[in-house]
């Protein structure tokens, strides 16, 4: 790599809102998205909510001359909805499906059926290794009473851990996607603190687009304005995040979003806004550390967010165990009822009642059994994430205790981390 | 690291057969295992089939002075059964749960309920980074007609990919576990070819233990001898595999297995044999390459095993789609029956028949619906693994074509890899 080397990387991200039969003007929007991507010729285009594999194949066909490499990440029943188009050859790819992703009985929300995941692409650009990740976390349906909060925090943690463990030898890390997290939400802070990723919108000096970088705005005709009532400017839940890992420095030269309209004409490309970032990769100047610094301030921020996440996962676990207990009782009741019906049938009692109640009772036992098993598995998943978090928390605290600048005032309650390796 | 540096690593692996209420003499065996591990003081003890978390906690309590660090990997409904005890601090840990792991309706086999996984531990030993993995793949219940073959191959591939992507910066990689694969089985060859891991049993010059290194032997009183009818010496399905990644050389100084008896007295520790390996890590001598070589012979072996795995996954996918189609028809029939019953009820027809048939029909539709969704997800999981495999196959073939020693005779049919990036 030459001393005055500069690598310019143009990245595109969009949650495409591509639900077959449900999303408005889907075919037209996919067509216009293809035209736009061809015209702009980005290095990488990372897309979410491409639920129809046919849409991916159509796009692939159209984009082949400009983006010779492409991949669709398959998972779950419906699919992850994630795909990527690249101007450069994809050296390697793999994916990680999140352990927790909502509830199968919340059919109207549907997230569970998608198999939400994070996809990883490894690219070699000018002798540098770029690990590019694309993801989509569980949606937020009710911000006031968010029953999926623990799952989303667990997903943010799994995402952070996947990036942490798979990017150790990468020179650059890029994460794009719909995190369904506002910038100050716990999951977003957890992800950034643990991975050291920088937010392109916050880092750039040249931003053009929607106010405050929002990626769902009321100007967009596909957005349900009632859902944005509390946020008159909109919300920012889609991100371009990046970091340099070794001896390099990345800066975000320009960052653009669409503003609720098509970049050229027609309706918007999606109900989300598209993100376009130009990243510049250079040798790390002396005043910049290439990896996230681990001074006392960073450590205490990490400790604080880890504790918050630990508490959230702990509450989620308690909730999961509560549901498992309740359904356990329902199973017991159902079995009692079945025994009673058996006794009635044998005794020649009211036969019509037995016939009528037998099948609902079996249904009750089987249904409650399935829900019970689901919540047992949910508790195990949350417990696993909590154990990993607890271990990192313990080590961060040890580092804080050992550092000369350690501030005892920053370590109030130690109950969660005391048994850091006892998981 | 000093020039004449040597690191000695003593590793223990055992599938503990710790099924609560079902495994014989469980409490006694766990107690004796604890005594043995304490006495031998290994660097790392990696265990599988510790299904009861209480067993882990009891062992942890007992082993605390000798193995201060421990971790239990939680997943699925029952759990992964994996745990680890370490003499050295565990720097980091995480896990990956396999996407495919049998069928929920095969309740008597139970694998689906376990959430089989691979656990990763990162340890720092004398300034070197050791990535230690512990795993347990889906059991083989019928070698002649193995309905789980595609799942086990997909698991071996996911395991290989997880190791490949998470160990890039490690100095040493260690994988222990019950692979449920014979040494020449497709999954085992795939794992070894793609990761470059060496088999401690095959590499050591000092082996003591059961004949041919078998890890399930007829001498073991807990083993069902009928299952070993075809293999009079036993089978080798548990492994210690290792490799050095950068400038280092690992050799297996000694390798021992138990031989169907307790190392000291009493019944065996499990129905599997325990593995004990002493590994020596040194600077790579000039004649050794530290990473797996990628000469034409290795490449053609990789290509051959990738093609075999591709075919197996493809057949598995066809099977999954066949089941999805069949259950789709059953759903259709069930819905037709329900419509007919509705018509009968409205028309005031044979009421008793309607009452009797209504609930089984609903049950049929719901049951078939669940099985349908499961097989759709199975097909997606197999398709994902096949796409990753296909991509690696395409790149291996490109490398073969580009290499000066390329042998055209080794590339007979190219139909699978031709569209390597078109997944």
PDB file of C-alpha atoms in Angstrom, chain A residues 56 60 69-72 74-78 90-96 113 120 161 164-166 168-169 359 373 376-377 380 383-384 387-388 391 395 421-423, chain B residues 56 60 69-72 74-78 90-96 113 120 161 164-166 168-169 359 373 376-377 380 383-384 387-388 391 395 421-423:
ATOM      1  CA  UNK A  56     -33.776 -10.107  -6.166  1.00  0.00           C
ATOM      2  CA  UNK A  60     -29.678  -9.127 -10.311  1.00  0.00           C
ATOM      3  CA  UNK A  69     -21.411  -9.911  -7.815  1.00  0.00           C
ATOM      4  CA  UNK A  70     -24.579 -10.371  -5.784  1.00  0.00           C
ATOM      5  CA  UNK A  71     -25.912 -12.481  -2.985  1.00  0.00           C
ATOM      6  CA  UNK A  72     -29.303 -13.136  -1.405  1.00  0.00           C
ATOM      7  CA  UNK A  74     -31.746 -17.042   2.820  1.00  0.00           C
ATOM      8  CA  UNK A  75     -33.064 -17.912   6.271  1.00  0.00           C
ATOM      9  CA  UNK A  76     -36.186 -18.658   8.301  1.00  0.00           C
ATOM     10  CA  UNK A  77     -39.493 -19.369   6.566  1.00  0.00           C
ATOM     11  CA  UNK A  78     -40.004 -16.148   4.622  1.00  0.00           C
ATOM     12  CA  UNK A  90     -17.192 -11.123  -3.265  1.00  0.00           C
ATOM     13  CA  UNK A  91     -14.394 -13.229  -1.791  1.00  0.00           C
ATOM     14  CA  UNK A  92     -16.419 -14.909   0.946  1.00  0.00           C
ATOM     15  CA  UNK A  93     -19.829 -14.697   2.518  1.00  0.00           C
ATOM     16  CA  UNK A  94     -21.713 -16.215   5.391  1.00  0.00           C
ATOM     17  CA  UNK A  95     -24.562 -15.271   7.719  1.00  0.00           C
ATOM     18  CA  UNK A  96     -25.719 -15.542  11.309  1.00  0.00           C
ATOM     19  CA  UNK A 113     -41.272 -16.046  10.314  1.00  0.00           C
ATOM     20  CA  UNK A 120     -21.281 -10.924   6.055  1.00  0.00           C
ATOM     21  CA  UNK A 161     -20.525 -10.220  18.915  1.00  0.00           C
ATOM     22  CA  UNK A 164     -16.403  -8.582  16.915  1.00  0.00           C
ATOM     23  CA  UNK A 165     -15.443 -12.209  16.361  1.00  0.00           C
ATOM     24  CA  UNK A 166     -15.470 -12.273  12.546  1.00  0.00           C
ATOM     25  CA  UNK A 168     -10.527  -9.405  13.825  1.00  0.00           C
ATOM     26  CA  UNK A 169      -8.320  -9.626  10.750  1.00  0.00           C
ATOM     27  CA  UNK A 359     -60.775 -31.921  21.362  1.00  0.00           C
ATOM     28  CA  UNK A 373     -41.389 -24.845  24.903  1.00  0.00           C
ATOM     29  CA  UNK A 376     -38.210 -22.040  27.703  1.00  0.00           C
ATOM     30  CA  UNK A 377     -36.087 -21.621  24.585  1.00  0.00           C
ATOM     31  CA  UNK A 380     -32.250 -19.920  27.348  1.00  0.00           C
ATOM     32  CA  UNK A 383     -29.665 -16.213  29.430  1.00  0.00           C
ATOM     33  CA  UNK A 384     -26.971 -16.964  26.884  1.00  0.00           C
ATOM     34  CA  UNK A 387     -23.908 -14.553  30.235  1.00  0.00           C
ATOM     35  CA  UNK A 388     -21.800 -13.241  27.338  1.00  0.00           C
ATOM     36  CA  UNK A 391     -18.409 -11.802  31.046  1.00  0.00           C
ATOM     37  CA  UNK A 395     -13.485  -7.982  32.120  1.00  0.00           C
ATOM     38  CA  UNK A 421     -17.011 -16.322  34.736  1.00  0.00           C
ATOM     39  CA  UNK A 422     -19.608 -18.284  36.576  1.00  0.00           C
ATOM     40  CA  UNK A 423     -21.992 -18.753  33.700  1.00  0.00           C
TER      41      UNK A 423
ATOM     42  CA  UNK B  56     -22.458 -28.465  35.341  1.00  0.00           C
ATOM     43  CA  UNK B  60     -17.985 -26.277  38.545  1.00  0.00           C
ATOM     44  CA  UNK B  69     -12.830 -20.577  34.569  1.00  0.00           C
ATOM     45  CA  UNK B  70     -15.871 -22.404  33.222  1.00  0.00           C
ATOM     46  CA  UNK B  71     -18.749 -21.849  30.874  1.00  0.00           C
ATOM     47  CA  UNK B  72     -21.994 -23.617  30.035  1.00  0.00           C
ATOM     48  CA  UNK B  74     -27.123 -22.508  26.630  1.00  0.00           C
ATOM     49  CA  UNK B  75     -29.325 -22.918  23.571  1.00  0.00           C
ATOM     50  CA  UNK B  76     -32.514 -24.501  22.238  1.00  0.00           C
ATOM     51  CA  UNK B  77     -35.092 -25.938  24.596  1.00  0.00           C
ATOM     52  CA  UNK B  78     -33.045 -28.589  26.388  1.00  0.00           C
ATOM     53  CA  UNK B  90     -11.338 -17.285  29.375  1.00  0.00           C
ATOM     54  CA  UNK B  91     -10.888 -13.987  27.550  1.00  0.00           C
ATOM     55  CA  UNK B  92     -13.996 -14.199  25.376  1.00  0.00           C
ATOM     56  CA  UNK B  93     -16.692 -16.648  24.472  1.00  0.00           C
ATOM     57  CA  UNK B  94     -19.623 -16.904  22.127  1.00  0.00           C
ATOM     58  CA  UNK B  95     -21.592 -19.600  20.330  1.00  0.00           C
ATOM     59  CA  UNK B  96     -23.314 -20.396  17.059  1.00  0.00           C
ATOM     60  CA  UNK B 113     -35.013 -29.880  21.030  1.00  0.00           C
ATOM     61  CA  UNK B 120     -16.047 -20.716  21.029  1.00  0.00           C
ATOM     62  CA  UNK B 161     -17.489 -21.681   8.242  1.00  0.00           C
ATOM     63  CA  UNK B 164     -12.992 -20.166   9.294  1.00  0.00           C
ATOM     64  CA  UNK B 165     -14.491 -16.735   9.919  1.00  0.00           C
ATOM     65  CA  UNK B 166     -13.817 -16.431  13.656  1.00  0.00           C
ATOM     66  CA  UNK B 168      -8.563 -15.551  11.257  1.00  0.00           C
ATOM     67  CA  UNK B 169      -6.467 -13.761  13.876  1.00  0.00           C
ATOM     68  CA  UNK B 359     -61.883 -30.891  14.950  1.00  0.00           C
ATOM     69  CA  UNK B 373     -43.530 -24.250   7.384  1.00  0.00           C
ATOM     70  CA  UNK B 376     -39.898 -24.572   3.835  1.00  0.00           C
ATOM     71  CA  UNK B 377     -37.454 -23.322   6.458  1.00  0.00           C
ATOM     72  CA  UNK B 380     -34.050 -22.359   2.909  1.00  0.00           C
ATOM     73  CA  UNK B 383     -30.141 -23.691   0.114  1.00  0.00           C
ATOM     74  CA  UNK B 384     -28.121 -21.203   2.156  1.00  0.00           C
ATOM     75  CA  UNK B 387     -24.954 -21.347  -1.882  1.00  0.00           C
ATOM     76  CA  UNK B 388     -21.980 -20.788   0.448  1.00  0.00           C
ATOM     77  CA  UNK B 391     -19.260 -19.978  -3.921  1.00  0.00           C
ATOM     78  CA  UNK B 395     -13.346 -19.832  -6.172  1.00  0.00           C
ATOM     79  CA  UNK B 421     -21.817 -15.828  -7.509  1.00  0.00           C
ATOM     80  CA  UNK B 422     -25.351 -16.109  -8.655  1.00  0.00           C
ATOM     81  CA  UNK B 423     -26.867 -17.129  -5.355  1.00  0.00           C
TER      82      UNK B 423
END
